[in-house]
XYZ file of C-alpha atoms in Angstrom:
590
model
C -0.757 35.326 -1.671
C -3.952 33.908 -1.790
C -5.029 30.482 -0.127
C -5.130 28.076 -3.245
C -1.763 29.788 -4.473
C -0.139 28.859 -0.853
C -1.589 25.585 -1.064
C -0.224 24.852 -4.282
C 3.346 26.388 -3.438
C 3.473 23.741 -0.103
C 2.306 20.853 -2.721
C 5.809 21.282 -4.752
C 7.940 22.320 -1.777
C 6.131 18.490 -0.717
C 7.147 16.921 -4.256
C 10.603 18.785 -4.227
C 11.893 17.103 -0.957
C 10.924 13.891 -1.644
C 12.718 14.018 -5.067
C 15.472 15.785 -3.871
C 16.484 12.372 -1.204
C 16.924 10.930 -4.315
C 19.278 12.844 -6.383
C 22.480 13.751 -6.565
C 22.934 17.038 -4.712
C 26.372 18.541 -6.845
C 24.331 18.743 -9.738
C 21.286 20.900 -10.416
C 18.384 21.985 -12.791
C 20.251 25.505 -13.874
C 22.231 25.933 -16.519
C 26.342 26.423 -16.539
C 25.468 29.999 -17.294
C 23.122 30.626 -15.588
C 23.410 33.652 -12.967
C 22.442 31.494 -9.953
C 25.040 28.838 -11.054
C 27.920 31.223 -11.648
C 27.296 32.827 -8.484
C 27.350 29.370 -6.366
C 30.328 28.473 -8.533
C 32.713 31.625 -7.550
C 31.536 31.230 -4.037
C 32.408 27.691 -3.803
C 35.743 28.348 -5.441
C 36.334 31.400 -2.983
C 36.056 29.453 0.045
C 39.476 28.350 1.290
C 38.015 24.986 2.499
C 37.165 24.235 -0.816
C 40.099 23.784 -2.937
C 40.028 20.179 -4.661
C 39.091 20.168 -8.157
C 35.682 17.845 -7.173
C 34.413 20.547 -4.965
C 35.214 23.021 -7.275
C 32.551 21.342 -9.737
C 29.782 21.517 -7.086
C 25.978 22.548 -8.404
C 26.918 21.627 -12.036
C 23.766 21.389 -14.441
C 22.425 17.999 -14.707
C 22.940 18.317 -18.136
C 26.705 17.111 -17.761
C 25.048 13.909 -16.353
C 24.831 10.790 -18.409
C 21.411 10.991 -20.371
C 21.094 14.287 -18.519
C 18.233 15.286 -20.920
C 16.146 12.675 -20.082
C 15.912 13.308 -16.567
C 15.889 17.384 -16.775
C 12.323 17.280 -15.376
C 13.024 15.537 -12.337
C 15.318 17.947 -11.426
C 13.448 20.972 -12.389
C 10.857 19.573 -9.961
C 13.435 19.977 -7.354
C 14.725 23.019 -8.396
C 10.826 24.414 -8.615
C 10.049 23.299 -5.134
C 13.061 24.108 -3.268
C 13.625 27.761 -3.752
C 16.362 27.943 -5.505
C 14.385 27.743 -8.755
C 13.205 30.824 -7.655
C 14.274 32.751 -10.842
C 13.372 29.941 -13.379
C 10.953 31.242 -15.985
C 7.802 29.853 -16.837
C 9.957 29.043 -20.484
C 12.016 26.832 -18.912
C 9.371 24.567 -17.566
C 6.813 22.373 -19.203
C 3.672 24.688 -20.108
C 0.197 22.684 -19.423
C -3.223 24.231 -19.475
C -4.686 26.485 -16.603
C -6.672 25.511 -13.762
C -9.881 26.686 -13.946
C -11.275 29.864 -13.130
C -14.678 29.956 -10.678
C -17.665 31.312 -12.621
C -18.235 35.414 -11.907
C -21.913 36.514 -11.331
C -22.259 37.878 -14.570
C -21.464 34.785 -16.264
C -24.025 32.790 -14.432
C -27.242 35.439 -14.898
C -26.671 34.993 -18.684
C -29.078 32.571 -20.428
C -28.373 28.439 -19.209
C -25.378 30.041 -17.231
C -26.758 27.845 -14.114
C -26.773 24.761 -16.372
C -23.233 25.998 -17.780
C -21.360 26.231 -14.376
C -23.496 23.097 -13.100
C -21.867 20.574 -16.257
C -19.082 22.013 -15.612
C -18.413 21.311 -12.243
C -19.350 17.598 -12.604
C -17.053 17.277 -15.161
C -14.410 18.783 -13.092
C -15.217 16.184 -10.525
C -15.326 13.453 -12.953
C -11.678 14.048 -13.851
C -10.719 14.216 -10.334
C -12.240 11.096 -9.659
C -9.731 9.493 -11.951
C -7.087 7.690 -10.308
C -4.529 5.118 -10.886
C -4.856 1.772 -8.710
C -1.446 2.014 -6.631
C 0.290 5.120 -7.059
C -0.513 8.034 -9.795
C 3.069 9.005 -10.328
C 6.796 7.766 -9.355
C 6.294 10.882 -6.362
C 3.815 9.112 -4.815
C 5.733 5.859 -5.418
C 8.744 7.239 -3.489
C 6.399 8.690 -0.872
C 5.316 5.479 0.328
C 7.411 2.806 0.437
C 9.532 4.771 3.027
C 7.882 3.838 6.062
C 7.146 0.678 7.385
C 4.038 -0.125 10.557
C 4.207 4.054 10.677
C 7.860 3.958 11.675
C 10.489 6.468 9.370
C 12.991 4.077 7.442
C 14.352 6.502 5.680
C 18.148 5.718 5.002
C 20.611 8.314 7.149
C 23.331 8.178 4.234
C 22.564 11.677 3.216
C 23.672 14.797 2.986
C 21.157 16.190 5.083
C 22.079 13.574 8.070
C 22.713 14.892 11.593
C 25.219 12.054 13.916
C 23.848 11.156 17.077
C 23.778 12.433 20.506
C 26.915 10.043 20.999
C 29.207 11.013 18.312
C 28.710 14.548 19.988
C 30.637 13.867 22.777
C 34.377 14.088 23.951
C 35.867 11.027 22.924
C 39.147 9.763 25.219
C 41.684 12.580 25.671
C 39.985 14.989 23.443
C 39.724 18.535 25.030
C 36.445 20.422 25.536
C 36.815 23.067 22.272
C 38.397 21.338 20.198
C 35.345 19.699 18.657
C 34.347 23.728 18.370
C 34.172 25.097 14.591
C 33.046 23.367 11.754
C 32.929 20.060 13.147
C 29.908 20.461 15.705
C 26.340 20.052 13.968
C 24.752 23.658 13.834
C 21.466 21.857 14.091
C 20.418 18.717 16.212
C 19.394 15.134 15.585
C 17.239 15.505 12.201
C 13.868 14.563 12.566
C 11.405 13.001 10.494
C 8.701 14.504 8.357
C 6.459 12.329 7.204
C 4.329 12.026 9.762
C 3.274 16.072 9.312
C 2.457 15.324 5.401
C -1.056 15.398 3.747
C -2.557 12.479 2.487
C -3.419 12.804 -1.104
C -4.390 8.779 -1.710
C -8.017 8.185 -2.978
C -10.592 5.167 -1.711
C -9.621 3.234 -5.244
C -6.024 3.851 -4.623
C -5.978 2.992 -0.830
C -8.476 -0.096 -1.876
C -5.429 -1.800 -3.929
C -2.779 -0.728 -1.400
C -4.658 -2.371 0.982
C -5.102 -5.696 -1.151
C -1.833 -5.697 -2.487
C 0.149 -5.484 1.460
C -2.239 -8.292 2.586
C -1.778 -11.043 -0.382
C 1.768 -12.183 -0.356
C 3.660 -15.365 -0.404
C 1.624 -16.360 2.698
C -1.457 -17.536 0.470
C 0.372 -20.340 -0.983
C 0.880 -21.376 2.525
C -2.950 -22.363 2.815
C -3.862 -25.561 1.649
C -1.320 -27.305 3.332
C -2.791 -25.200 6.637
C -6.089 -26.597 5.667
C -4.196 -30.039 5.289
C -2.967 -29.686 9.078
C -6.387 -28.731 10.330
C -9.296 -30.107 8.203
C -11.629 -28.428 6.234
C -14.260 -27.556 8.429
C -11.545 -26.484 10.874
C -9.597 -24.216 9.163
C -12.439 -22.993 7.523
C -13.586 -21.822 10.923
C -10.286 -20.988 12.582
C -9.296 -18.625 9.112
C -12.472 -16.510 9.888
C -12.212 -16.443 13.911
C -8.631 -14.855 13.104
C -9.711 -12.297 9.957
C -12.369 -11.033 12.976
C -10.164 -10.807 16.092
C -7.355 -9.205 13.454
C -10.368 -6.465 12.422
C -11.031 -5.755 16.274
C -7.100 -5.780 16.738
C -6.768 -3.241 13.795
C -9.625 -1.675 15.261
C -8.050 -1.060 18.712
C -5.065 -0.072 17.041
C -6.240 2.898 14.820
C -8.303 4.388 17.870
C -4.624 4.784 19.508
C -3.132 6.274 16.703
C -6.069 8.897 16.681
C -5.024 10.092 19.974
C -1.847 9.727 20.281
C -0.410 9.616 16.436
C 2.850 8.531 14.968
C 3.899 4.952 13.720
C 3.280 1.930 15.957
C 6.302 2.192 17.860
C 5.613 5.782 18.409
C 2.204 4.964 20.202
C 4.150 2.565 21.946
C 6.541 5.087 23.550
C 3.877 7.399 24.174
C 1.635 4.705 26.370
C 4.091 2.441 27.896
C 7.403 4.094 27.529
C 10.793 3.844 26.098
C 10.596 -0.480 26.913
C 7.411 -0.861 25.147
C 8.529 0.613 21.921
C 11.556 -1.304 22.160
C 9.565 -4.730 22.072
C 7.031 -3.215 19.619
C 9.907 -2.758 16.956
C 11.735 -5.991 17.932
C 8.176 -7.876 17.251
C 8.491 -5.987 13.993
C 12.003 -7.244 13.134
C 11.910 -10.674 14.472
C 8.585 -10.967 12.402
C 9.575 -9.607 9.384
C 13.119 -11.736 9.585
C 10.522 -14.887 9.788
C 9.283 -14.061 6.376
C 12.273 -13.830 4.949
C 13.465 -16.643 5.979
C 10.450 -18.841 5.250
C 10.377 -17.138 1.598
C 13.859 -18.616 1.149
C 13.219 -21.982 2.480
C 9.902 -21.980 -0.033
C 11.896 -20.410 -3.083
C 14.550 -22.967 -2.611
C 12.259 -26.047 -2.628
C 9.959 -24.829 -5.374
C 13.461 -24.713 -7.792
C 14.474 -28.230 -6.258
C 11.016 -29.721 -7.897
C 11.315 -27.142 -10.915
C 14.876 -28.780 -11.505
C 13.537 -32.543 -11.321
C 10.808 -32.488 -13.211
C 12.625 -30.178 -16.238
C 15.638 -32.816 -15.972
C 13.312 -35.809 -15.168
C 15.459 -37.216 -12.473
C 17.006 -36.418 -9.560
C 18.169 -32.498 -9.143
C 21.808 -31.576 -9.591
C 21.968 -29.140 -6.462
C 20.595 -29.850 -3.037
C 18.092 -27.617 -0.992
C 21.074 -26.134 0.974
C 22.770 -25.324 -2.480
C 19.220 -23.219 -3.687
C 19.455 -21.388 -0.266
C 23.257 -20.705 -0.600
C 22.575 -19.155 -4.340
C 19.583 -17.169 -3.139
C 22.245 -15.187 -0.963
C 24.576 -14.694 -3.325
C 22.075 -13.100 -4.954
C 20.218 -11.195 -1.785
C 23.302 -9.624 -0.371
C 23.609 -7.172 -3.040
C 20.199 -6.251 -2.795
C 20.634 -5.488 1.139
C 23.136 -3.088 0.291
C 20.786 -0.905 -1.393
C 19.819 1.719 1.106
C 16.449 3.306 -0.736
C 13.348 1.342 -0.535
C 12.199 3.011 -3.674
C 14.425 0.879 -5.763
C 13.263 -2.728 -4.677
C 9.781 -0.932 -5.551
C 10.344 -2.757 -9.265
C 11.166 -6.134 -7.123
C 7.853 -5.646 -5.385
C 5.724 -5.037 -8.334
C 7.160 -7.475 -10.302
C 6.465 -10.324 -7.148
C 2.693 -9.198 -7.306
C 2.937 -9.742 -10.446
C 3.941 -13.134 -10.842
C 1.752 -14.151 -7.562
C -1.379 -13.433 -9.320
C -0.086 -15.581 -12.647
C 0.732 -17.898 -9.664
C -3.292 -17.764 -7.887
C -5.148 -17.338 -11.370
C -3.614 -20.808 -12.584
C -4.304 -22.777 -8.725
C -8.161 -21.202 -9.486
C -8.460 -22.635 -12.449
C -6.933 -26.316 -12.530
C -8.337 -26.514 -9.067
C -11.837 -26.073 -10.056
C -11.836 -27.970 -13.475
C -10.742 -30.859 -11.471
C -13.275 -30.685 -8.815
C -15.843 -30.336 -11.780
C -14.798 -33.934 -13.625
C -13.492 -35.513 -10.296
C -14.815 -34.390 -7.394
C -13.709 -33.736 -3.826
C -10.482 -36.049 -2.738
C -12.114 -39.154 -0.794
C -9.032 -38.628 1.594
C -10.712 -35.005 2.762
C -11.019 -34.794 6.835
C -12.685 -32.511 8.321
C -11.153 -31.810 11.546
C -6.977 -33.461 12.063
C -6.800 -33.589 16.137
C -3.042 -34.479 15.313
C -2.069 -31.065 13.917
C -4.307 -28.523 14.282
C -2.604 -26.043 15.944
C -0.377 -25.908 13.171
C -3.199 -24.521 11.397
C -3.794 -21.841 13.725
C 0.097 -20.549 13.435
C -0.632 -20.373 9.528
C -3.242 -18.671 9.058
C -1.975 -15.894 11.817
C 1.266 -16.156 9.699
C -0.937 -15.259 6.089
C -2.021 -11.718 7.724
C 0.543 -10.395 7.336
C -0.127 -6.580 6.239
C -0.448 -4.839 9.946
C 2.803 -3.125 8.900
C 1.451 -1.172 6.351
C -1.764 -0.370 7.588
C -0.625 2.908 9.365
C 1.416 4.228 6.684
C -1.552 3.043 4.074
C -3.803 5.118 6.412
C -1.158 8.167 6.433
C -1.751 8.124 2.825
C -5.285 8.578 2.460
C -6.743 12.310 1.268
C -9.425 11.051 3.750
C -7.949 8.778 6.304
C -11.472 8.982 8.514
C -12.616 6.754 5.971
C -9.825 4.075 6.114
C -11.404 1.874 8.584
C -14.941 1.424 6.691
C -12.725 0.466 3.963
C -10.022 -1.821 5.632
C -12.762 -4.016 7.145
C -14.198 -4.547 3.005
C -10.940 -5.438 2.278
C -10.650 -8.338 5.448
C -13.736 -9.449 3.523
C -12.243 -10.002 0.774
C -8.959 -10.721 1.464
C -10.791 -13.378 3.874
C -12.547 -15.548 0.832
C -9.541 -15.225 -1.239
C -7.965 -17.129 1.799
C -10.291 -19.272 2.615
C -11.099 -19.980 -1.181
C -7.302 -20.571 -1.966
C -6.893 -23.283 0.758
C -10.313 -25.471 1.213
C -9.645 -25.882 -2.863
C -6.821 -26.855 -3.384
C -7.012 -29.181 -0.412
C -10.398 -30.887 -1.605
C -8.602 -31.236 -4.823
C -5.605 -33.147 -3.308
C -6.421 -34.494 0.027
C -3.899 -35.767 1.636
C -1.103 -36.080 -1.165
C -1.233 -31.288 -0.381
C 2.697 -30.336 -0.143
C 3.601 -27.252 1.512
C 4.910 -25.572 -1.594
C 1.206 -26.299 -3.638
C 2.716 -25.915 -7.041
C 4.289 -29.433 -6.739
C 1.067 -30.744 -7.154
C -0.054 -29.829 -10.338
C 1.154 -32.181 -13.117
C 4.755 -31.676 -13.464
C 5.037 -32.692 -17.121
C 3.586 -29.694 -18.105
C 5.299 -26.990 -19.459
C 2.905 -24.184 -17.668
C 3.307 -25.448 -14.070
C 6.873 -25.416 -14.943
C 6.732 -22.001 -16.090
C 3.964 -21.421 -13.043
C 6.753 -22.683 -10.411
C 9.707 -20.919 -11.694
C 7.965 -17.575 -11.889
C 6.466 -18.182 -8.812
C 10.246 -19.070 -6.933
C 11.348 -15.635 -8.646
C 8.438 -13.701 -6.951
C 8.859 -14.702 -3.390
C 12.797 -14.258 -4.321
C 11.715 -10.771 -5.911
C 9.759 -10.100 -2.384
C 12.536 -11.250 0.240
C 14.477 -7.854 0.014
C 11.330 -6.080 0.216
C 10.630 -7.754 3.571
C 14.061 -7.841 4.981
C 14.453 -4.016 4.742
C 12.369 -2.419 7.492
C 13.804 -5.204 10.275
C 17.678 -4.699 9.245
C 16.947 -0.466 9.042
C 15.566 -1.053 12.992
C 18.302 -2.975 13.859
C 20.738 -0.808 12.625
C 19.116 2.250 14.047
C 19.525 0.456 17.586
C 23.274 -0.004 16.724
C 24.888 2.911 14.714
C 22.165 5.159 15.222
C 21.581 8.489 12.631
C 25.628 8.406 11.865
C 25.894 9.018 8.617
C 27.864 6.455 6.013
C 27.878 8.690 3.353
C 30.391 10.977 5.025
C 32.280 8.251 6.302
C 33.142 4.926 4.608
C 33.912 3.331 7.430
C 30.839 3.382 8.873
C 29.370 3.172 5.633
C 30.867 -0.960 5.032
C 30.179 -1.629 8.957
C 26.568 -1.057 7.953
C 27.519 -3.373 4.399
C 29.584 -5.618 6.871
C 26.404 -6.158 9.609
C 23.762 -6.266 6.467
C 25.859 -9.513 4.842
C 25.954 -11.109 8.487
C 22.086 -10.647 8.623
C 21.356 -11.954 5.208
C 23.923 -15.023 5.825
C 22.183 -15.531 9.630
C 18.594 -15.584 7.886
C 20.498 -18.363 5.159
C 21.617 -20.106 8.439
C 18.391 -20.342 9.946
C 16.889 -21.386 6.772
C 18.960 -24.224 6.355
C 17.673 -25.228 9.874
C 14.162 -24.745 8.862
C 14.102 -26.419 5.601
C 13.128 -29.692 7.243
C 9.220 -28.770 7.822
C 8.586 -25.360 5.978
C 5.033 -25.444 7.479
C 5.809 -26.268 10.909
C 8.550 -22.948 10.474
C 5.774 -21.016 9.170
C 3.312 -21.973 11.984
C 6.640 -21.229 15.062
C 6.839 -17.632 12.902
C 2.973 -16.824 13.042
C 2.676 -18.042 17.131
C 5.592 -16.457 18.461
C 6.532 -13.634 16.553
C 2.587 -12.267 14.702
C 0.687 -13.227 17.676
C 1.790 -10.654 19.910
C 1.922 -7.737 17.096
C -1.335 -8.422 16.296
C -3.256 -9.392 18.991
C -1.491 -8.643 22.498
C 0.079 -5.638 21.793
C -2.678 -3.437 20.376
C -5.119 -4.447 23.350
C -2.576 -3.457 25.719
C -1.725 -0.297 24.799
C -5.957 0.395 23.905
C -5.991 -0.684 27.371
C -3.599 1.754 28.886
C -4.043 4.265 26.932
C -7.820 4.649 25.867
C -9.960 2.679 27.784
C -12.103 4.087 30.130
C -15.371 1.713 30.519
C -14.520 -1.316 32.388
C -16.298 -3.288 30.456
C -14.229 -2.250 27.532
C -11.250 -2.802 29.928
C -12.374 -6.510 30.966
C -12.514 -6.943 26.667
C -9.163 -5.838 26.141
C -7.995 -7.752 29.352
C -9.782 -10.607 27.381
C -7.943 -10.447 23.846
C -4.621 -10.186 25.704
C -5.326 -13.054 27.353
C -6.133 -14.907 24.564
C -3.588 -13.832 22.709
C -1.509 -14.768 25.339
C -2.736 -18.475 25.786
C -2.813 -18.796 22.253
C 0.961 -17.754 21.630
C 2.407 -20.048 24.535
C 0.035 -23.199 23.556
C 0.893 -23.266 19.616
C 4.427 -22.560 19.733
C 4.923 -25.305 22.777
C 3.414 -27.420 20.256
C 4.770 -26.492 16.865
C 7.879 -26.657 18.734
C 7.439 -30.175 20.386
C 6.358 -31.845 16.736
C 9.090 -30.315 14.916
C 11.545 -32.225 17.654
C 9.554 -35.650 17.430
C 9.628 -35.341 13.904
């Protein structure tokens, strides 16, 4: 077999197990009558351990499935990959045209044959150089939004799920044997694969990845930042942080070149077992902080949707909005595949850009016939450091940047391109906030919208579209902290096998989405102050302590370079301790 055919034969065995996680494994792309299918039939109904009618249908064709013809090529991709398509014909598949063949010798000493083979090749590399801006094809899609700061997520409720060390062993007055047989794994703990897979993402595609994991609710967060701070002052502190984040990111990626793996992986390796245990509880307690502060925001963007569409005073009360929103979340935790809140997620981005392109525009048409707000300061000595928690609290996307990188067809370009993107994430930031804060003054709200004229029928629109996206977004951020916490707690054991286990996990995921309501509630008083306690204590030392400390451990060999990362800790450190003491001491006098 020659090199390109291997190559291509790993791409679908690639494509065939991530498809395969997500379908149902009794049916499958053969025919009833096919040989392959009869064959698995008769053995399944000549096992004795098999005698209930619902085994006895095992490997049916996907056919019998409802709308089974519309989804006949997923399976065959499955089928293709896996092996057991083996026998399929070429028929039986989707015929497209051939790749193309390199020029021979002969062709190319016939008259223009250079100038033939040369047109050709550039338009072979035009079409290559084609690609979609996110993801080329639901594959990809289903690829990605598995993994979360470089850490596996994947869902154990499969059939391919191994229990853990602990379920392995004698439980009280069980003899050693007895567990002998069928019930003891053949294989051990199953182990992740996505850190061995090729990257296939181009520079466009990783460009928007990039974009779209760094611009999220956090933006609209801004002006009231800028509010806290001043203009001159935030305008300053926003770019101080997009440059220590680069040189965090920075230190980051030069650990994951030597030691690889997700962040809690280079955690382990460096400073042990503790260290990734801290690493991923960062990641948890962080993401839980967006949640909640999405739900606090959602809620009071539909409080001034509902009084200014009724024109008086709104019928349900901020803790009613919160109590609705998890009604409406716990459902969504239950889901145990990222890949399905991927519509969630696109539709959020969606709506947040409807949400940015209309704060662009009625902020600078009034600046053009008014002018700046005479109530403009430049620098607030009263809340400043509130500032400083925000605008930590708006870069938000170190979680993906690993995975993002992961991606890439050529991931030793990834760090050229994340710092363009800090650029221009960086202006969109800073743009966002010193505009819509010389536009207002002080008379900016935390949730922005509110501020536009609220007789209008498109700010209306604007604000309830808005509320849906960062309500779209919550599950999306929720699901990597409550799949860490539950691996700590029921480790790989399996719910698919067992129901019990199955509704602990649905029992612990409702307690989680109700705690994050409960904290909420709490929270609801100063939304920005929340946001700034969430950005000091919880981003601050995933962003900036951690990833100098382990580059310090772990790579550093200079001691000047030492003495820097010594340096950013300690800032990081001072700056952690000072801003939460007083985000925390404000939101008490207040």
């Amino acid at each position: 077999m020659s090199k390109p055919e291997r190559n291509e034969q790993q791409e679908e065995e690639r494509r065939a197990e991530i498809v395969s996680r997500h379908l149902d494994p009794a049916y499958t792309a053969h025919f009833d009558d096919h040989p392959q299918a009869q064959a698995q039939a008769q053995a399944q109904c000549s096992t004795p351990t098999h005698t209930s009618d619902e085994d006895a249908r095992e490997h049916e064709s996907s056919l019998k499935l409802q709308g089974g013809d519309i989804h006949r090529d997923i399976y065959k991709i499955s089928a293709r990959g896996s092996g057991s398509g083996s026998a399929m014909q070429r028929a039986q598949t989707f015929s497209h045209p051939g790749r193309p063949r390199p020029a021979e010798a002969t062709e190319q000493r016939e008259p223009g044959g250079f100038r033939r083979h040369f047109v050709q090749q550039q338009l072979l590399k035009r079409s290559r150089s084609f690609t979609t801006p996110i993801t080329s094809n639901f594959v990809h899609f289903l690829d990605l939004y598995g993994s979360f700061a470089g850490e596996d997520l994947a869902e154990s409720d499969d059939e391919n799920a191994i229990e853990s060390d602990e379920e392995e062993r004698l439980l009280p007055g069980e003899r050693e044997g007895e567990r002998d047989g069928e019930r003891r794994p053949l294989l051990g703990k199953r182990k992740s694969t996505r850190a061995t897979k090729p990257g296939d993402a181009s520079l466009t595609r990783t460009f928007f990845l990039l974009i779209k994991s760094f611009i999220g609710t956090g933006v609209l967060f801004l002006p009231k930042a800028f509010k806290n701070g001043g203009l001159a002052f935030s305008l300053v502190t926003l770019v101080m942080i997009s440059l220590i984040s680069c040189l965090a990111f920075h230190l980051l990626l030069k650990c994951r070149a030597k030691y690889g793996g997700g962040y809690g992986d280079i955690a382990e390796a460096i400073g042990g077992k503790r260290m990734r245990s801290i690493t991923l509880a960062s990641i948890t307690l962080s993401q839980l902080g967006f949640v909640c502060a999405g739900i606090i925001f959602t809620a009071e963007n539909l409080y001034s949707f509902l009084e200014a569409v009724i024109k008086g005073a709104s019928p349900l009360s901020i803790t009613a909005l919160i109590g609705i929103q998890l009604i409406a979340l716990v459902p969504l935790a239950f889901i145990r595949d990222i890949s399905k809140l991927g519509g969630a997620a696109l539709l959020a981005d969606v709506f947040i850009l409807l949400g940015l392109g209309y704060i662009y525009c009625y902020d600078i048409s009034t600046l053009t016939t008014e002018g700046m707000s005479k109530t403009v300061k430049m620098f607030n000595p009263r809340d400043f450091t509130l500032t400083i928690g925000s605008a930590i609290f708006t870069f938000e996307g170190i979680g993906l940047i690993l995975p993002i990188q992961s991606s890439m067809k050529e991931p030793q370009k990834f760090e050229g391109l994340l710092y363009t993107v800090m650029v221009i994430i960086t202006i969109i930031f800073a743009s966002v906030g010193a505009l819509s804060y010389a536009t207002f003054g002080d008379k900016t709200t935390v949730e922005i919208i509110s501020n536009f004229p609220q007789d209008s029928k498109l700010v209306n629109a604007v604000q309830f579209l808005y509320s849906l996206a960062v309500l779209a977004g919550d599950p999306v951020q929720l699901f990597p902290a409550m799949r860490i916490l539950e691996g700590s707690i029921f480790g790989h054991r399996s719910g698919k096998q067992n129901a019990k286990t199955k509704w602990k996990k649905n029992a612990f995921r409702t307690l989680l989405v109700c705690a994050c309501g409960l904290v909420s509630i709490l929270g609801a008083t100063n939304l920005d102050q929340f946001v700034a306690l969430i950005g000091s204590f919880a981003c601050v030392p995933l962003v900036y302590i951690y990833p100098a400390y382990l580059h310090w451990r772990g790579i550093a060999e200079n001691k000047y370079v030492k003495a820097g990362d010594v340096l950013l800790m300690g800032v990081g450190l001072v700056a952690m301790v000072y801003t939460t003491a007083v985000t925390v001491s404000r939101w008490s006098s207040s």
